[in-house]
Structure formats: C-alpha cells, structure tokens
Amino acid sequence: MTALAVNMPQDAEADSGIDRQIWLLIQRKLVAKALSELAYEEVFIPALLPDKNAWLLTLSSGIRYRFRGVERIWGNISVDPASIERVADDDSAGEINIFRFVADAREEIAMTPADLAWYLRELQNTSIADHQLAILNAGVTTGAMAEMTEIDLQARLEGHPKAVTSKGRIGWGQDDFRAYAPEFGAAFQLVWLAVSQEITKAAHADGFTESELFIDAMDNADAERLHGLLTEKGASTETHALVPVHPWQWDNVISHWFAEDLARNRILYLDAVGDRFLAQPSLRTLTNCSRATRYDIKLSLTILNTSCYRGIPGRYIPVGPRLSDWLENLVAGDPFLSQVHRALVLREVAGSHVENATFKRIEDLPYRYHEGLGVIWRERVDAKLGENERAIMLSALHHSDSDGRPMIAEYIERSGLGPEAWLTKLFDEVTVPLYHFLCRHGVSFIAHGQNISVVLRDWVPAALIVKDFQGDLDLVDRPFEELESLPEDIRRVLPRKRPEVIIHNIQTGHFVTVLRFVSDATEACGLLKESEFYRLLAGRLRAYQRDHPDLKLRFDLLDLFTPKIPRVCLNKARFEIGYADSSQRPTPAVGNDLDNPLYHFDETLAHKV
Ligand SMILES: Nc1ncnc2c1ncn2[C@@H]1O[C@H](COP(=O)(O)OP(=O)(O)O)[C@@H](O)[C@H]1O
Ligand SMILES: [Mg+2]
C-alpha cells in the first residue's frame, strides 16, 4: 500500500490554519475509510474488476470511484487512499474529498437534507481534527511512539476505526478544539462547583473520603483556596459537595441548563482551580498531567461524538464503586484471571450525578438533558504496573506511522518474539480472559479498542486491562450462579442480554472492531497472513475450551464458532436514525450475516466437510 507521507516539520505550528497539501492527504484517507467501511456495511457494493485488486464503485448519481484495494478476511476492502480516482462524465472529476463523496453518494446514504447537514458538519469536524493529527504525527516513527507515555500515544490515535465521523464533536468550535482536544495537546484546569448535598447523588468505595478524591486534582494550597471560596459563598462541605466539571460544560451547558439551581444557590460556581488535565481519546476522561495521581476523572460532556451525546447517566452512580469492587474480588477469587493470567480492573472508586431541576420533571426528555452534570473517578493503571511494563490501548496496535508501519510491528520487533508467538500471547492474555469473564462469570465488557488495554512487559503482552463499567458492561440474561454474589440493586441496573446478543461484545467489539484492523495491519506489513492470524486465534480459544471441560455447556451457549455472525453497522445506523433527539441512545443497524473466520479456521470442526 502506498504510504501517505506528510512532509511537515515535527514542530509545525499547531495554529497555522489549514495546510492545503495535508488537507488533500487526509481527505483521501477519509474517502478511503468511507469506501471501505460503507461497502462493508453494504451501503453500496463496489465491483471487483478483472485487473487484480482494482475496484469500481458506481453510485446512483452516475459518479464512479475507481480504486485499488485488497479484500480482507472479514469481507472488508483495505483501500489504498493514493489510488482513488473519481470518474464523472462531465469535467468535475477533480480532487477527492469526503464532502464531495457524500454528495455523490447521496442516494445511497439516503438521509433527509436536515440530517445530511449534521452529517457533513461531523465530517468537517473530523477533517479539522485529522488535519491536526497529521501535523502532530508527521515524521514521528513507531519507534518514537513506542517510547511515549500512554497519554501522549493516545493523543495520536485515529479514533473509532469504523466510524467515518470518528471525531464529530458537534458543539465544539475552533477555540474548543484547541483548548480541549487531545491532538492539540493543550492541558486545562477543571472548573469546580459546590452542589447542594440535597440534589447530589454520590457514592464512593469503602475507605475513601470525598476529600481524598478531590485532593487528587490539586495541591494543598489550591485545596485551601477552593475551601476559602466555598466559605466566602456562605457554604461548607456539610451543605455542599465539591464537584469538578469540564470548562466547556460549565460555559455551554451547566451555566444555562442549571439556571434554576444556580438561582437558588443549590449550585455555586467556585473557580477553575488545581492541576492541569489532558483529554484521552474519549475527550471526557481526563488524566492529570501536573502530577502522577491515582485517578483519572471522567466528566459529562454534552457534545455529540460518534454515536451519542457524552453525558453521565445517574442510574449507575450509586452502584459504580460496589460494582468495581465486586469485579476486583471476582478477579482475585478466580485463579485463571489472577494467577494463570492477569486481569486488571480500573475501578470506578467514586462518582456523583446531579439531576437537572428543570428537566427532571419530564422523564422522557432526550437522554442528554438528564446527563449534563456528572463525574466519575477511575483508577489510573500506572500504580498497578510493574518493572518494564506499559499499558497500551488496543486501538494503538493498528495505528500506523506516516511510513505506514503499524505499532504492532514495532512492539513485536522489540519483544524479540516472532509474530506468531507474540500474537499467541496477545490472544492468551486478552482475548481468552475476555471470553472467560463471559463464560465463567456471565460478565461482558464492550470490548472495543478504547475500552480494553493490554499491558506489555518487555514488549510482550502480559495482562488485560478492563475499564468503563457504567453502560459498557453487560450481564448474561441466564441464571448463572456466579452472578448471585452481585447485589440485587446492582444487577437490576445493569443491562441483561441474551447469549446470542451478549456474545457481540466480543465478536463485534473485539473481533470486528479491533482484530479486523490489527490483522489487516499485520498482513499489509508482511508480518503474518490473515489466514494464519485467525487460525492462531481459533486455536487459542479451542485450547482454552479444552482446558475447561466444566464450562462445556456455557461454550455451547456462548458460541464464537458459528458459521455466520450478524453484521453490526455503525455508520448505517446514523443514516437510518438521523440526528433527531431521542430518550434512548441509538442502537446499531444490522446487515446481512458475516462469514465468521473462526469457523473457517477452526481445525476441530469436523462438520465443515
Ligand atoms: N478506537 C476507538 N474505539 C471506540 N471508541 C473510541 C475509539 N477511539 C476513541 N473513541 C471514542 O471514545 C468515546 C467513548 O468512550 P467513553 O465511554 O466516553 O469514555 P471512557 O471509555 O473513558 O469511559 C467515544 O466518544 C468514541 O468516539
Ligand atoms: Mg469507553
């Protein structure tokens, strides 16, 4: 595949406006992603031409796109951005860009004009972010990225690999991008509010005091200042809880949405105080970059990013810390997760949520109006790491430098292992434990590449890290006795899913949304063919099943080896649902079933012949 090299000096000015050359390159990449992912979601079907790896997409508008690309095992086409040509009968052929592409594919996308405008705005924001990412990443090798801190590496990642609008960020303008987006690298202070205890719903883990939590976000002098401000406003920690909020959220949401509470002094604005924070790729989980603290802070941020508005719902807050403790105890009590392998739980040790006085009277308002003010303190992984260990978000593995080399190639080279041995470790330490959580305990994490991380020890996969339990953790809808130790009030609040649905947290979340891109990268850079990749994966899962005959019935119930699996379509869901507000978060659309590579490469399946 042709590498897209961006020849910008490494210290290029972040605020130099839009560079035409970089813009053209990132637009080609975006169109390549749209061609690949929308074909995969069956929004349109490109035709394979007799010339090897040459494709032609003929759109209803009569416009055609010609490109080169390799069809991968999951049926997706790995499109070469540099090869894309737009063919039109008039003389409008011109440059390749995502906005023109959407206009060309308008009938296939089939959105109303109003929705289409929102979609284009998401693509504009994504383009601006990708332009900055290209500047940030110019000339930075995988070797340099391997040495970076976790938060620095995260800032360079592409975002959701399936969503063409991966950085939609509806609600943010230029100043917000520069002040708060990870690719701009700006660190910022949190705004602190005092919220009447009467309207704050809060919970924290045993042994934690509220003061301990906010002290993690500032030094003693700042803490004193904050308390001084509280006293000046005639309040105390007896009457009011100290709650951090994102500065954008204060300006754009809380200061107006909570006007009733502000008018009655149930919410008091204190100030922007304390340490500086950097945003993770989720934009609203923040890492303290002034000091090595124990917790990351996740905050409500009511912007539309990928599939929903990123608020914090109140219903999980009372159970979050106890659910985290239950998970940690579950791991400690299970030798497979704590001794044979090592699963690390990033506990959510505290959280609070404030229901909005105005909106709470009407429960079925769109969900975002109930989620505007919330905070969760989540453990940082650093304290759990040993010598020569680092944590890597799974989505980093397929991230490539500007020469097209993926990070996984760098890690494998540094480990001294061959690709097969390294991937065996990855599957044993990450995939198999995720499956074990589900089969042994009935617990399943939405395992996309931003929720799941891997610990590398001496560059070799050594442990699984799970996080994000408020909305991204499901329980099986069967009476697994292992779930009985989970207190009833927690069980009630967590989604219960049928076996054939919950298995998607692994099949769609981990296989299709993470491994599909990793196996594309390992094949493209000549490390390992996809057929070998999935043969290996099938083999590790079967080995695990052989070692656990007592779980046989569960393996039948939660089967990863079915010939077909549903095709879950993220982009198409937006085309179908549009942007109208709803009281529920959108759910993905489903297309024609996919061929399951695990079925094809499973050497134990005699029934195939
Ligand atoms: N590789 C990725 N896969 C899935 N989501 C991603 C990825 N990279 C960035 N994201 C973003 O992460 C956000 C989801 O994380 P969120 O639940 O908000 O926070 P957290 O996981 O820190 O609790 C979405 O806005 C999504 O766009
Ligand atoms: Mg998440």
XYZ file of C-alpha atoms and ligand atoms in Angstrom:
637
model
C 0.000 0.000 0.000
C 1.270 3.479 -0.826
C 2.248 5.362 2.300
C 0.740 8.791 2.808
C 3.745 10.816 3.826
C 3.097 14.282 5.223
C 6.233 16.365 4.902
C 5.754 18.800 7.720
C 8.453 19.694 10.211
C 7.875 17.948 13.516
C 7.479 21.211 15.380
C 4.973 22.652 12.890
C 2.876 25.414 14.379
C -0.366 23.929 15.619
C -2.333 27.061 14.868
C -1.205 27.785 11.323
C -4.655 27.232 9.798
C -5.371 24.612 7.170
C -2.475 23.441 5.042
C -3.727 22.547 1.564
C -1.334 19.672 0.993
C -2.130 17.987 4.298
C -5.821 18.607 3.724
C -5.700 16.753 0.401
C -3.963 13.790 2.008
C -6.328 13.465 4.940
C -9.308 13.811 2.603
C -8.060 10.854 0.581
C -7.738 8.848 3.777
C -11.269 9.773 4.802
C -12.700 8.776 1.418
C -10.732 5.515 1.620
C -12.273 4.860 5.042
C -15.754 5.692 3.725
C -15.303 3.411 0.698
C -14.087 0.597 2.915
C -16.474 0.861 5.868
C -19.616 1.775 3.917
C -19.004 -1.091 1.479
C -18.509 -3.349 4.493
C -21.842 -2.113 5.881
C -23.462 -2.751 2.461
C -24.427 0.872 1.913
C -23.066 0.251 -1.593
C -21.300 -2.626 -3.320
C -18.135 -1.910 -5.334
C -17.373 -4.310 -8.209
C -14.081 -6.150 -8.439
C -12.543 -5.563 -11.858
C -10.633 -8.228 -13.796
C -7.424 -6.335 -13.053
C -6.273 -7.738 -9.688
C -7.245 -5.618 -6.655
C -8.900 -2.952 -8.823
C -12.439 -1.898 -7.855
C -15.151 0.237 -9.342
C -17.968 1.780 -7.370
C -20.833 3.080 -9.481
C -23.146 5.319 -7.489
C -26.793 6.061 -8.294
C -25.748 9.620 -9.139
C -23.784 8.173 -12.073
C -20.463 9.174 -10.457
C -17.929 6.388 -10.264
C -14.994 5.811 -7.932
C -12.109 3.653 -9.060
C -9.592 2.454 -6.519
C -7.188 -0.299 -5.597
C -7.665 -2.410 -2.505
C -7.246 -5.878 -1.100
C -10.281 -7.804 0.077
C -9.675 -8.998 3.621
C -10.960 -11.994 5.518
C -13.952 -10.204 7.036
C -15.017 -9.112 3.546
C -13.814 -5.545 4.028
C -11.641 -3.919 1.386
C -8.368 -2.433 2.554
C -8.412 0.613 0.259
C -5.250 2.367 -0.922
C -6.024 6.092 -0.444
C -3.499 7.198 -3.060
C -5.208 5.102 -5.749
C -8.692 6.632 -5.534
C -9.981 8.281 -8.712
C -13.315 9.980 -9.190
C -14.818 9.403 -12.595
C -17.566 11.717 -13.832
C -18.995 12.170 -17.312
C -18.683 15.948 -17.117
C -15.435 17.721 -16.289
C -15.997 17.813 -12.495
C -13.684 14.874 -11.697
C -11.228 16.988 -9.686
C -9.991 16.344 -6.207
C -11.043 13.581 -3.883
C -12.745 14.758 -0.722
C -15.272 13.367 1.705
C -17.821 16.165 1.241
C -17.992 15.653 -2.489
C -18.112 11.914 -1.897
C -21.147 12.275 0.378
C -22.868 14.433 -2.252
C -22.041 11.809 -4.886
C -23.396 9.006 -2.676
C -26.401 10.950 -1.506
C -28.961 8.420 -2.725
C -27.135 5.538 -1.066
C -26.734 7.442 2.202
C -30.415 8.419 1.948
C -30.590 10.966 4.737
C -33.021 13.885 4.821
C -31.427 17.220 3.908
C -31.542 18.311 7.556
C -29.776 15.155 8.749
C -27.291 15.267 5.903
C -26.214 18.738 7.012
C -25.461 17.385 10.505
C -23.528 14.539 8.956
C -21.449 16.951 6.870
C -20.743 19.008 9.974
C -19.468 15.895 11.733
C -17.230 15.260 8.735
C -15.960 18.842 8.809
C -15.005 18.478 12.464
C -13.428 15.094 11.790
C -11.404 16.639 8.956
C -10.155 19.501 11.128
C -9.091 17.007 13.805
C -7.452 14.701 11.254
C -5.578 17.653 9.773
C -4.139 18.450 13.193
C -3.359 14.766 13.796
C -1.432 14.652 10.530
C 0.644 17.641 11.669
C 1.222 16.091 15.075
C 2.209 12.728 13.618
C 4.337 13.987 10.730
C 7.697 12.251 10.749
C 7.023 10.501 14.069
C 8.130 6.881 13.784
C 6.678 3.839 15.522
C 9.979 3.707 17.427
C 9.382 7.192 18.834
C 5.754 6.369 19.645
C 6.729 3.199 21.494
C 8.720 5.350 23.946
C 5.887 7.802 24.620
C 3.766 7.925 27.740
C 0.362 6.322 27.418
C -1.477 9.664 27.273
C 0.903 11.032 24.601
C 0.433 7.972 22.436
C -3.339 8.092 22.883
C -3.391 11.676 21.582
C -2.051 10.464 18.245
C -4.641 7.757 17.561
C -7.200 7.978 14.799
C -10.305 7.444 16.952
C -13.096 4.986 16.233
C -11.799 2.854 13.342
C -15.274 2.077 11.959
C -16.938 5.480 12.247
C -16.243 7.708 9.245
C -17.283 10.584 11.515
C -14.832 9.461 14.179
C -14.361 12.954 15.626
C -17.785 14.543 15.029
C -17.706 16.650 18.226
C -20.872 18.563 17.417
C -20.934 21.522 19.784
C -17.253 22.370 19.656
C -15.802 25.334 17.769
C -12.228 26.241 16.923
C -11.323 27.509 20.393
C -12.682 24.327 21.970
C -10.663 22.100 19.667
C -7.526 24.000 20.591
C -8.250 24.107 24.285
C -9.570 20.587 24.900
C -8.892 18.142 22.049
C -6.147 15.554 22.643
C -4.448 16.133 19.274
C -3.881 19.793 20.187
C -2.194 18.698 23.413
C -3.493 21.578 25.494
C -3.790 20.909 29.211
C -6.560 22.639 31.121
C -7.878 23.131 34.636
C -11.206 21.819 35.818
C -13.973 24.131 36.938
C -15.149 23.422 40.476
C -18.717 23.814 41.624
C -20.298 23.416 45.032
C -23.525 21.474 44.704
C -26.081 21.196 47.473
C -25.901 17.756 49.098
C -29.678 17.628 48.730
C -29.501 17.352 44.949
C -26.235 15.414 44.623
C -26.421 11.681 44.154
C -22.982 10.347 45.100
C -21.260 7.116 46.016
C -17.738 6.114 46.839
C -15.845 2.953 47.609
C -15.309 1.882 51.214
C -12.379 3.620 52.798
C -12.449 6.640 50.517
C -13.382 10.034 51.764
C -14.579 12.771 49.492
C -11.687 14.997 50.461
C -9.211 12.338 49.324
C -10.779 12.338 45.923
C -10.622 15.975 45.075
C -7.201 16.337 46.665
C -6.019 14.109 43.812
C -6.792 17.001 41.483
C -4.930 19.795 43.273
C -2.195 20.549 45.802
C -2.804 21.746 49.357
C -2.610 25.442 48.513
C -5.249 25.092 45.806
C -7.405 22.947 48.080
C -7.274 25.685 50.701
C -8.219 28.268 48.100
C -11.158 26.146 46.995
C -12.389 25.806 50.570
C -11.916 29.553 51.030
C -14.133 30.215 48.029
C -16.724 27.841 49.415
C -16.782 29.683 52.756
C -16.952 33.059 51.021
C -20.122 31.891 49.314
C -21.620 31.019 52.682
C -21.466 27.255 52.196
C -19.484 24.363 53.654
C -18.737 20.740 52.814
C -21.594 19.888 55.192
C -24.097 21.627 52.952
C -22.419 21.317 49.540
C -20.356 18.727 47.685
C -17.332 19.880 45.691
C -17.814 18.731 42.115
C -15.444 19.217 39.160
C -16.870 19.895 35.701
C -15.355 20.284 32.253
C -14.814 24.006 31.487
C -16.692 23.643 28.179
C -19.577 22.012 30.005
C -19.773 24.849 32.512
C -19.824 27.528 29.793
C -22.130 25.817 27.334
C -24.391 23.607 29.382
C -24.421 23.926 33.139
C -24.443 27.725 33.393
C -27.739 27.790 31.470
C -29.361 24.388 31.860
C -28.999 24.592 35.627
C -30.180 28.199 35.931
C -32.944 27.195 38.364
C -30.392 25.579 40.684
C -27.928 28.441 40.314
C -30.656 30.954 41.141
C -31.444 29.081 44.375
C -27.788 28.652 45.381
C -28.128 24.907 45.142
C -25.234 25.161 42.700
C -22.429 27.634 43.363
C -19.711 28.425 40.874
C -16.309 28.467 42.610
C -13.499 28.739 40.057
C -11.123 26.923 37.726
C -8.693 25.559 40.303
C -5.938 23.000 40.609
C -3.896 20.718 38.411
C -3.928 20.614 34.643
C -5.528 17.723 32.770
C -5.166 16.214 29.306
C -8.054 14.550 27.491
C -7.949 10.877 26.498
C -9.427 9.848 23.107
C -12.895 9.732 24.663
C -12.455 13.534 25.163
C -14.178 13.438 28.564
C -11.945 11.119 30.536
C -9.081 13.282 31.701
C -5.622 12.459 33.007
C -3.808 14.705 35.453
C -0.606 15.829 33.782
C 0.654 18.035 36.611
C 1.293 15.105 38.945
C 1.202 11.317 38.895
C -2.115 10.872 40.677
C -4.193 7.806 41.410
C -7.293 8.657 39.438
C -8.486 9.775 36.036
C -11.607 11.923 36.048
C -14.485 11.274 33.657
C -16.891 14.181 33.184
C -20.169 14.874 31.415
C -19.501 16.497 28.057
C -22.696 17.125 26.140
C -21.249 17.100 22.649
C -22.292 14.577 20.026
C -19.302 12.351 19.348
C -19.549 9.173 17.266
C -22.867 7.726 18.304
C -24.243 9.785 21.174
C -24.043 12.781 23.477
C -21.371 12.060 26.046
C -23.185 12.701 29.291
C -23.114 10.702 32.511
C -26.383 8.965 33.385
C -27.403 8.981 37.023
C -28.625 5.426 37.329
C -25.189 3.780 37.591
C -23.684 6.259 40.040
C -24.963 4.627 43.248
C -23.659 1.197 42.162
C -20.403 2.121 40.375
C -17.949 1.721 43.286
C -19.532 -1.502 44.575
C -19.665 -2.959 41.076
C -15.967 -2.150 40.691
C -15.155 -3.835 43.991
C -17.213 -6.875 43.015
C -15.274 -7.144 39.750
C -11.956 -6.825 41.516
C -12.954 -9.518 44.024
C -14.171 -11.705 41.188
C -10.725 -11.483 39.586
C -8.924 -12.071 42.881
C -11.041 -15.161 43.535
C -10.512 -16.663 40.099
C -7.032 -18.166 39.654
C -7.420 -18.161 35.862
C -7.757 -14.353 35.857
C -5.387 -13.581 38.702
C -2.662 -16.246 38.534
C -2.623 -18.078 35.210
C -3.301 -14.727 33.549
C -3.575 -11.245 34.952
C -6.675 -9.101 34.570
C -6.553 -5.568 35.920
C -9.778 -3.774 36.760
C -9.702 0.016 36.621
C -12.104 0.582 39.477
C -14.502 3.485 39.463
C -13.993 4.437 43.071
C -16.409 7.340 43.266
C -18.946 9.253 41.290
C -21.653 11.835 41.543
C -24.559 12.954 39.460
C -26.859 15.927 39.697
C -30.315 15.681 38.200
C -31.406 18.861 36.488
C -34.214 20.672 38.312
C -35.855 21.853 35.110
C -35.621 18.664 33.100
C -36.227 16.093 35.818
C -39.935 16.901 35.864
C -40.231 15.357 32.410
C -38.605 11.952 32.441
C -38.864 11.072 28.771
C -36.936 14.098 27.572
C -33.983 13.148 25.338
C -31.353 11.389 27.435
C -28.764 14.150 27.137
C -30.853 16.568 29.220
C -30.654 14.215 32.192
C -26.903 13.642 31.917
C -25.395 17.132 31.930
C -23.698 17.084 35.336
C -21.801 14.017 36.449
C -18.319 12.876 37.414
C -16.595 9.524 37.883
C -13.190 8.953 39.456
C -11.481 5.994 37.818
C -8.213 4.349 38.847
C -5.208 5.067 36.684
C -3.356 1.997 35.617
C 0.140 3.291 36.421
C 0.149 2.174 40.047
C -0.682 -1.390 39.012
C 2.196 -1.729 36.570
C 5.475 -3.416 37.424
C 9.029 -3.003 36.106
C 9.346 -2.721 32.333
C 5.598 -2.657 31.898
C 3.445 -0.237 29.950
C -0.254 -0.092 29.159
C -1.412 0.217 25.558
C -4.954 0.862 24.393
C -5.796 -1.940 21.946
C -6.643 0.641 19.297
C -2.951 1.629 19.292
C -1.888 -1.730 17.846
C -3.039 -0.987 14.299
C -2.073 2.684 14.419
C 0.492 3.348 11.692
C 3.187 5.962 11.367
C 3.460 8.135 8.256
C 5.507 5.404 6.538
C 2.585 3.014 7.002
C 4.272 0.918 9.709
C 1.840 -0.221 12.440
C 2.696 -0.045 16.140
C 2.214 -3.791 16.478
C 5.222 -4.304 14.166
C 7.330 -2.154 16.490
C 6.194 -4.000 19.617
C 6.825 -7.395 18.036
C 10.286 -6.357 16.926
C 11.178 -5.010 20.365
C 9.877 -8.149 22.107
C 12.326 -10.406 20.300
C 9.453 -12.828 19.617
C 8.164 -13.845 16.198
C 4.720 -12.591 15.101
C 3.007 -15.889 15.897
C 4.492 -16.157 19.378
C 3.606 -12.513 20.125
C 0.036 -12.868 18.899
C -0.346 -16.091 20.858
C 0.475 -14.058 23.960
C -1.981 -11.333 22.925
C -4.798 -13.828 22.431
C -3.963 -15.694 25.644
C -3.693 -12.567 27.765
C -6.510 -10.502 26.257
C -8.991 -12.419 24.090
C -9.204 -15.590 26.156
C -9.668 -13.752 29.500
C -12.417 -11.587 27.946
C -14.175 -14.780 26.845
C -13.568 -16.330 30.255
C -15.197 -13.348 32.010
C -18.276 -14.039 29.923
C -18.411 -17.835 30.140
C -17.295 -18.311 33.721
C -18.953 -15.266 35.273
C -21.626 -14.063 32.839
C -19.924 -10.646 32.703
C -19.072 -8.970 29.437
C -17.272 -5.748 28.575
C -17.985 -3.866 25.363
C -14.537 -4.751 24.157
C -13.730 -2.097 21.559
C -10.204 -0.769 21.311
C -10.759 2.254 23.531
C -12.233 0.284 26.462
C -9.687 -2.523 26.534
C -5.948 -2.147 27.018
C -3.083 -4.593 27.181
C -0.051 -4.479 29.438
C 3.217 -5.124 27.632
C 6.049 -6.434 29.789
C 9.357 -6.167 27.957
C 7.091 -5.504 24.945
C 5.289 -8.853 25.300
C 1.519 -8.966 26.114
C 1.304 -9.735 29.823
C -2.076 -8.606 31.168
C -5.587 -7.443 30.277
C -6.954 -4.102 31.467
C -10.707 -3.523 31.577
C -12.487 -0.230 32.223
C -15.727 1.665 31.641
C -18.453 -0.180 33.524
C -21.259 2.401 33.537
C -23.131 1.480 30.378
C -20.364 -0.565 28.736
C -20.705 -3.675 30.902
C -23.448 -6.248 30.374
C -24.608 -9.366 32.199
C -25.832 -12.529 30.560
C -29.574 -12.994 30.690
C -29.322 -16.502 32.152
C -29.300 -17.640 35.764
C -25.514 -18.068 36.080
C -24.903 -18.868 39.735
C -21.705 -16.797 39.604
C -23.856 -13.679 39.284
C -25.659 -14.361 42.539
C -22.952 -12.706 44.619
C -23.642 -9.448 42.804
C -26.006 -7.393 44.997
C -29.547 -7.263 43.643
C -29.635 -3.456 43.241
C -26.550 -3.627 41.006
C -27.945 -6.498 38.954
C -31.133 -4.530 38.401
C -29.307 -1.565 36.948
C -27.007 -3.432 34.530
C -28.246 -4.454 31.083
C -29.076 -8.186 30.834
C -28.536 -9.605 27.367
C -29.401 -12.889 25.721
C -26.393 -15.141 24.986
C -26.602 -14.596 21.226
C -26.605 -10.828 21.824
C -24.024 -10.524 24.594
C -21.503 -12.535 22.550
C -21.313 -9.444 20.323
C -19.366 -7.581 22.931
C -16.558 -9.937 21.876
C -17.467 -10.753 18.280
C -18.289 -7.211 17.195
C -16.461 -5.244 19.889
C -13.195 -7.165 19.921
C -13.004 -9.186 16.692
C -14.628 -6.885 14.144
C -13.748 -3.528 15.717
C -10.209 -4.322 16.905
C -8.752 -7.528 15.464
C -10.145 -6.869 11.961
C -7.883 -3.809 11.811
C -4.938 -5.494 13.534
C -4.986 -8.445 11.122
C -5.219 -6.049 8.158
C -2.134 -4.258 9.507
C -0.120 -7.417 10.194
C -0.872 -8.781 6.729
C -0.244 -5.438 4.972
C 3.185 -5.040 6.561
C 4.127 -8.629 5.765
C 4.218 -9.890 9.352
C 1.521 -12.548 9.197
C -1.182 -13.569 6.743
C -4.743 -13.100 7.939
C -5.490 -16.806 7.492
C -2.676 -17.601 9.939
C -3.848 -14.860 12.289
C -7.339 -16.348 12.635
C -6.107 -19.939 12.629
C -3.989 -18.974 15.615
C -6.879 -17.177 17.335
C -9.221 -20.134 16.782
C -6.539 -22.450 18.117
C -6.016 -20.427 21.332
C -9.752 -20.274 22.016
C -10.133 -24.007 21.397
C -7.152 -24.725 23.664
C -8.827 -22.701 26.408
C -12.064 -24.624 25.911
C -10.223 -27.952 26.058
C -8.659 -26.902 29.365
C -12.087 -26.044 30.833
C -14.367 -29.009 30.147
C -16.530 -27.965 33.110
C -17.683 -24.951 31.056
C -18.776 -27.036 28.055
C -22.452 -26.052 28.309
C -21.524 -22.391 28.528
C -19.300 -22.657 25.448
C -22.254 -24.107 23.556
C -24.439 -21.267 24.768
C -21.854 -18.571 24.031
C -20.524 -19.896 20.758
C -17.746 -17.998 18.974
C -17.509 -20.583 16.176
C -20.871 -20.297 14.412
C -20.560 -20.223 10.579
C -22.216 -16.800 10.379
C -22.478 -13.846 12.699
C -24.625 -10.710 12.434
C -23.071 -7.722 10.701
C -23.431 -4.746 13.042
C -23.385 -1.428 11.170
C -22.405 1.733 12.986
C -22.391 4.227 10.100
C -25.601 2.887 8.618
C -27.310 3.299 11.971
C -26.770 7.053 11.739
C -28.041 7.101 8.147
C -31.200 5.338 9.291
C -31.814 7.110 12.584
C -30.632 10.599 11.638
C -29.971 13.177 14.316
C -33.352 13.660 15.947
C -33.096 13.696 19.731
C -34.450 10.653 21.490
C -34.867 9.488 25.053
C -32.758 6.412 24.206
C -29.218 6.198 22.865
C -29.162 4.958 19.256
C -28.630 1.246 18.650
C -26.624 -0.103 15.698
C -28.217 -1.318 12.476
C -27.779 -4.918 11.305
C -26.940 -6.029 7.743
C -26.578 -9.424 6.075
C -24.761 -12.010 8.152
C -20.964 -12.154 8.015
C -18.862 -15.230 7.380
C -17.112 -15.979 10.648
C -13.375 -16.567 10.049
C -13.139 -18.541 13.284
C -15.490 -21.119 11.824
C -13.378 -21.455 8.705
C -10.074 -21.758 10.509
C -11.249 -23.983 13.314
C -9.392 -27.238 12.890
C -11.623 -29.045 15.387
C -14.805 -28.562 13.354
C -15.239 -31.865 11.542
C -18.788 -30.914 10.466
C -17.400 -28.443 7.952
C -16.656 -31.198 5.446
N -10.754 3.124 18.957
C -11.890 3.560 19.466
N -12.953 2.744 19.601
C -14.098 3.183 20.153
N -14.286 4.446 20.605
C -13.271 5.309 20.504
C -12.028 4.910 19.933
N -11.201 5.981 19.976
C -11.879 6.990 20.516
N -13.127 6.611 20.859
C -14.107 7.500 21.494
O -14.282 7.114 22.845
C -15.535 7.579 23.314
C -16.154 6.502 24.208
O -15.551 6.468 25.460
P -16.339 6.923 26.777
O -17.249 5.832 27.176
O -16.957 8.246 26.514
O -15.208 7.123 27.845
P -14.407 6.080 28.766
O -14.176 4.828 27.945
O -13.143 6.782 29.114
O -15.252 5.778 29.939
C -16.356 7.902 22.066
O -16.559 9.290 22.009
C -15.503 7.438 20.910
O -15.561 8.271 19.795
Mg -15.337 3.796 26.697
